[in-house]
């Protein structure tokens, strides 16, 4: 809607320019060329600029797949900051994490500070750019309480007790 001349940063040389469009839509570019005696010609060009929707990229402490599992006793994260979009949209992406259509977190990183209770969750990440285009990613996340530590402790107690009894039996038999 505004008419303006080129900025100095947009002029490459006398014959070419570089214009970065920051919004989608149809842009009208009018070129006026004037020679040294005052003759001129005018041309108009319509440039159509379309928004590219964001594309989600998630990184994690483990390999990312549709079914993920973490132990609540260890640090874990799901990081979507590597999601891609056009340069003018990248800094304004909105990251929303949902469980059963309820918003639980806004931000590019989900971790145990947000979800810390052992359970199975159906997560949905929605990334939205400033033009309203979105991308979605679904993850089944299982947070489990690791119980092997107590099993390992009782198992080691059984082993230590068995070895102790065997050593005592061998010592008694050697004494006799």
CSV table of N, CA, C and O in Angstrom, one decimal, residues 95-153:
chain,number,residue,atom,x,y,z
A,95,UNK,N,5.6,-22.0,19.6
A,95,UNK,CA,5.6,-23.4,19.9
A,95,UNK,C,4.6,-23.7,21.0
A,95,UNK,O,4.8,-23.2,22.1
A,96,UNK,N,3.6,-24.5,20.7
A,96,UNK,CA,2.6,-24.9,21.7
A,96,UNK,C,2.5,-26.4,21.9
A,96,UNK,O,2.4,-27.1,20.9
A,97,UNK,N,2.6,-26.9,23.1
A,97,UNK,CA,2.6,-28.3,23.4
A,97,UNK,C,1.3,-28.6,24.1
A,97,UNK,O,0.8,-27.9,25.0
A,98,UNK,N,0.6,-29.6,23.6
A,98,UNK,CA,-0.8,-30.0,24.0
A,98,UNK,C,-0.8,-31.4,24.5
A,98,UNK,O,-0.1,-32.3,24.0
A,99,UNK,N,-1.6,-31.7,25.5
A,99,UNK,CA,-2.0,-33.1,25.9
A,99,UNK,C,-3.5,-33.1,25.9
A,99,UNK,O,-4.1,-32.3,26.6
A,100,UNK,N,-4.1,-34.0,25.1
A,100,UNK,CA,-5.5,-34.1,25.0
A,100,UNK,C,-6.2,-32.7,24.8
A,100,UNK,O,-7.1,-32.4,25.4
A,101,UNK,N,-5.7,-32.0,23.8
A,101,UNK,CA,-6.2,-30.7,23.4
A,101,UNK,C,-6.1,-29.6,24.5
A,101,UNK,O,-6.6,-28.5,24.3
A,102,UNK,N,-5.4,-29.9,25.6
A,102,UNK,CA,-5.1,-28.9,26.6
A,102,UNK,C,-3.7,-28.4,26.5
A,102,UNK,O,-2.8,-29.2,26.5
A,103,UNK,N,-3.6,-27.1,26.4
A,103,UNK,CA,-2.2,-26.5,26.3
A,103,UNK,C,-1.5,-26.6,27.6
A,103,UNK,O,-2.0,-26.3,28.7
A,104,UNK,N,-0.3,-27.2,27.5
A,104,UNK,CA,0.5,-27.5,28.8
A,104,UNK,C,1.7,-26.6,28.8
A,104,UNK,O,2.3,-26.4,29.9
A,105,UNK,N,2.2,-26.1,27.6
A,105,UNK,CA,3.5,-25.4,27.6
A,105,UNK,C,3.6,-24.6,26.3
A,105,UNK,O,3.2,-25.1,25.3
A,106,UNK,N,4.1,-23.4,26.5
A,106,UNK,CA,4.4,-22.6,25.3
A,106,UNK,C,5.9,-22.3,25.3
A,106,UNK,O,6.5,-21.8,26.3
A,107,UNK,N,6.6,-22.8,24.3
A,107,UNK,CA,8.1,-22.6,24.2
A,107,UNK,C,8.6,-23.8,23.4
A,107,UNK,O,8.0,-24.8,23.1
A,108,UNK,N,9.8,-23.6,22.9
A,108,UNK,CA,10.4,-24.6,22.0
A,108,UNK,C,11.0,-25.8,22.6
A,108,UNK,O,11.4,-26.7,22.0
A,109,UNK,N,11.1,-25.8,24.0
A,109,UNK,CA,11.7,-26.9,24.7
A,109,UNK,C,10.8,-27.5,25.7
A,109,UNK,O,10.3,-26.7,26.6
A,110,UNK,N,10.5,-28.8,25.7
A,110,UNK,CA,9.7,-29.4,26.7
A,110,UNK,C,10.6,-30.4,27.4
A,110,UNK,O,11.4,-31.1,26.8
A,111,UNK,N,10.5,-30.3,28.8
A,111,UNK,CA,11.4,-31.1,29.6
A,111,UNK,C,10.7,-31.6,30.9
A,111,UNK,O,9.5,-31.4,31.0
A,112,UNK,N,11.5,-32.2,31.7
A,112,UNK,CA,10.9,-32.8,33.0
A,112,UNK,C,10.5,-31.6,33.9
A,112,UNK,O,9.7,-31.9,34.8
A,113,UNK,N,10.9,-30.4,33.6
A,113,UNK,CA,10.3,-29.3,34.5
A,113,UNK,C,8.9,-29.1,34.2
A,113,UNK,O,8.1,-28.5,35.0
A,114,UNK,N,8.4,-29.5,33.0
A,114,UNK,CA,7.0,-29.3,32.7
A,114,UNK,C,6.2,-30.6,32.9
A,114,UNK,O,5.1,-30.6,33.5
A,115,UNK,N,6.7,-31.8,32.5
A,115,UNK,CA,6.1,-33.1,32.8
A,115,UNK,C,7.0,-33.9,33.6
A,115,UNK,O,8.1,-34.3,33.2
A,116,UNK,N,6.6,-34.3,34.8
A,116,UNK,CA,7.5,-35.0,35.7
A,116,UNK,C,6.8,-36.2,36.4
A,116,UNK,O,7.4,-37.0,37.1
A,117,UNK,N,5.5,-36.4,36.1
A,117,UNK,CA,4.8,-37.5,36.7
A,117,UNK,C,4.8,-38.8,35.8
A,117,UNK,O,4.6,-38.6,34.6
A,118,UNK,N,5.1,-39.9,36.3
A,118,UNK,CA,5.1,-41.1,35.5
A,118,UNK,C,3.7,-41.4,34.9
A,118,UNK,O,2.7,-41.4,35.6
A,119,UNK,N,3.6,-41.6,33.6
A,119,UNK,CA,2.4,-41.8,32.9
A,119,UNK,C,2.7,-41.9,31.4
A,119,UNK,O,3.8,-41.6,31.0
A,120,UNK,N,1.6,-42.2,30.6
A,120,UNK,CA,1.7,-42.2,29.2
A,120,UNK,C,0.9,-40.9,28.7
A,120,UNK,O,-0.2,-40.7,29.1
A,121,UNK,N,1.6,-40.2,27.8
A,121,UNK,CA,1.0,-38.9,27.3
A,121,UNK,C,1.0,-39.0,25.8
A,121,UNK,O,1.9,-39.4,25.2
A,122,UNK,N,-0.1,-38.5,25.2
A,122,UNK,CA,-0.2,-38.2,23.8
A,122,UNK,C,0.0,-36.7,23.6
A,122,UNK,O,-0.9,-35.9,23.8
A,123,UNK,N,1.2,-36.4,23.2
A,123,UNK,CA,1.6,-35.0,23.0
A,123,UNK,C,1.4,-34.5,21.6
A,123,UNK,O,1.5,-35.3,20.6
A,124,UNK,N,1.0,-33.3,21.4
A,124,UNK,CA,0.9,-32.7,20.1
A,124,UNK,C,1.6,-31.3,20.2
A,124,UNK,O,1.4,-30.5,21.1
A,125,UNK,N,2.6,-31.2,19.3
A,125,UNK,CA,3.3,-29.9,19.2
A,125,UNK,C,2.8,-29.2,17.9
A,125,UNK,O,2.7,-29.8,16.9
A,126,UNK,N,2.4,-27.9,18.1
A,126,UNK,CA,1.9,-27.1,17.0
A,126,UNK,C,2.9,-25.9,16.9
A,126,UNK,O,3.0,-25.1,17.9
A,127,UNK,N,3.5,-25.7,15.8
A,127,UNK,CA,4.4,-24.6,15.5
A,127,UNK,C,3.6,-23.7,14.5
A,127,UNK,O,3.2,-24.1,13.5
A,128,UNK,N,3.5,-22.4,14.9
A,128,UNK,CA,2.8,-21.4,14.1
A,128,UNK,C,3.7,-20.2,13.8
A,128,UNK,O,4.4,-19.7,14.6
A,129,UNK,N,3.6,-19.8,12.5
A,129,UNK,CA,4.4,-18.6,12.1
A,129,UNK,C,3.5,-17.4,12.2
A,129,UNK,O,2.3,-17.5,12.5
A,130,UNK,N,4.1,-16.2,12.0
A,130,UNK,CA,3.3,-14.9,12.1
A,130,UNK,C,2.3,-14.7,11.0
A,130,UNK,O,1.5,-13.8,11.1
A,131,UNK,N,2.2,-15.6,10.0
A,131,UNK,CA,1.2,-15.5,9.0
A,131,UNK,C,0.1,-16.5,9.3
A,131,UNK,O,-0.9,-16.6,8.5
A,132,UNK,N,0.2,-17.2,10.4
A,132,UNK,CA,-0.9,-18.1,10.8
A,132,UNK,C,-0.7,-19.5,10.2
A,132,UNK,O,-1.6,-20.4,10.5
A,133,UNK,N,0.3,-19.8,9.4
A,133,UNK,CA,0.5,-21.2,9.0
A,133,UNK,C,1.1,-22.0,10.1
A,133,UNK,O,1.9,-21.5,10.9
A,134,UNK,N,0.8,-23.3,10.1
A,134,UNK,CA,1.2,-24.2,11.2
A,134,UNK,C,1.7,-25.5,10.6
A,134,UNK,O,1.5,-25.9,9.5
A,135,UNK,N,2.4,-26.2,11.5
A,135,UNK,CA,2.8,-27.6,11.3
A,135,UNK,C,2.6,-28.3,12.7
A,135,UNK,O,2.7,-27.7,13.7
A,136,UNK,N,2.2,-29.6,12.6
A,136,UNK,CA,1.9,-30.3,13.8
A,136,UNK,C,2.8,-31.6,13.9
A,136,UNK,O,3.1,-32.2,12.8
A,137,UNK,N,3.1,-32.0,15.1
A,137,UNK,CA,3.8,-33.3,15.3
A,137,UNK,C,3.3,-34.0,16.5
A,137,UNK,O,3.0,-33.4,17.5
A,138,UNK,N,2.9,-35.3,16.3
A,138,UNK,CA,2.4,-36.1,17.4
A,138,UNK,C,3.4,-37.0,18.0
A,138,UNK,O,4.1,-37.7,17.2
A,139,UNK,N,3.4,-37.1,19.3
A,139,UNK,CA,4.4,-38.0,20.0
A,139,UNK,C,3.7,-38.7,21.1
A,139,UNK,O,2.9,-38.1,21.9
A,140,UNK,N,3.8,-40.0,21.2
A,140,UNK,CA,3.4,-40.8,22.4
A,140,UNK,C,4.6,-40.8,23.3
A,140,UNK,O,5.6,-41.4,23.0
A,141,UNK,N,4.4,-40.2,24.5
A,141,UNK,CA,5.5,-40.1,25.4
A,141,UNK,C,5.2,-40.9,26.7
A,141,UNK,O,4.1,-40.7,27.3
A,142,UNK,N,6.1,-41.7,27.1
A,142,UNK,CA,5.9,-42.5,28.3
A,142,UNK,C,7.0,-42.1,29.3
A,142,UNK,O,8.2,-42.2,29.0
A,143,UNK,N,6.5,-41.6,30.5
A,143,UNK,CA,7.5,-41.3,31.5
A,143,UNK,C,7.3,-42.4,32.6
A,143,UNK,O,6.2,-42.7,33.1
A,144,UNK,N,8.4,-43.1,32.8
A,144,UNK,CA,8.3,-44.2,33.8
A,144,UNK,C,9.3,-44.0,34.9
A,144,UNK,O,10.3,-43.4,34.8
A,145,UNK,N,8.9,-44.6,36.0
A,145,UNK,CA,9.7,-44.6,37.2
A,145,UNK,C,10.5,-45.8,37.2
A,145,UNK,O,10.0,-46.9,37.2
A,146,UNK,N,11.8,-45.6,37.2
A,146,UNK,CA,12.7,-46.8,37.0
A,146,UNK,C,12.8,-47.5,38.3
A,146,UNK,O,13.2,-47.0,39.4
A,147,UNK,N,12.4,-48.8,38.3
A,147,UNK,CA,12.3,-49.6,39.6
A,147,UNK,C,13.4,-50.6,39.7
A,147,UNK,O,13.5,-51.4,40.6
A,148,UNK,N,14.3,-50.6,38.7
A,148,UNK,CA,15.4,-51.6,38.7
A,148,UNK,C,16.3,-51.4,39.8
A,148,UNK,O,17.0,-52.3,40.3
A,149,UNK,N,16.4,-50.1,40.3
A,149,UNK,CA,17.4,-49.9,41.4
A,149,UNK,C,17.0,-50.7,42.7
A,149,UNK,O,17.9,-51.3,43.3
A,150,UNK,N,15.7,-50.7,43.0
A,150,UNK,CA,15.3,-51.5,44.2
A,150,UNK,C,15.5,-53.0,43.9
A,150,UNK,O,15.8,-53.8,44.7
A,151,UNK,N,15.1,-53.4,42.6
A,151,UNK,CA,15.3,-54.8,42.3
A,151,UNK,C,16.8,-55.2,42.3
A,151,UNK,O,17.2,-56.3,42.7
A,152,UNK,N,17.6,-54.3,41.8
A,152,UNK,CA,19.1,-54.6,41.8
A,152,UNK,C,19.6,-54.7,43.2
A,152,UNK,O,20.4,-55.5,43.5
A,153,UNK,N,19.1,-53.8,44.1
A,153,UNK,CA,19.6,-53.9,45.5
A,153,UNK,C,19.2,-55.2,46.1
A,153,UNK,O,20.0,-55.8,46.8
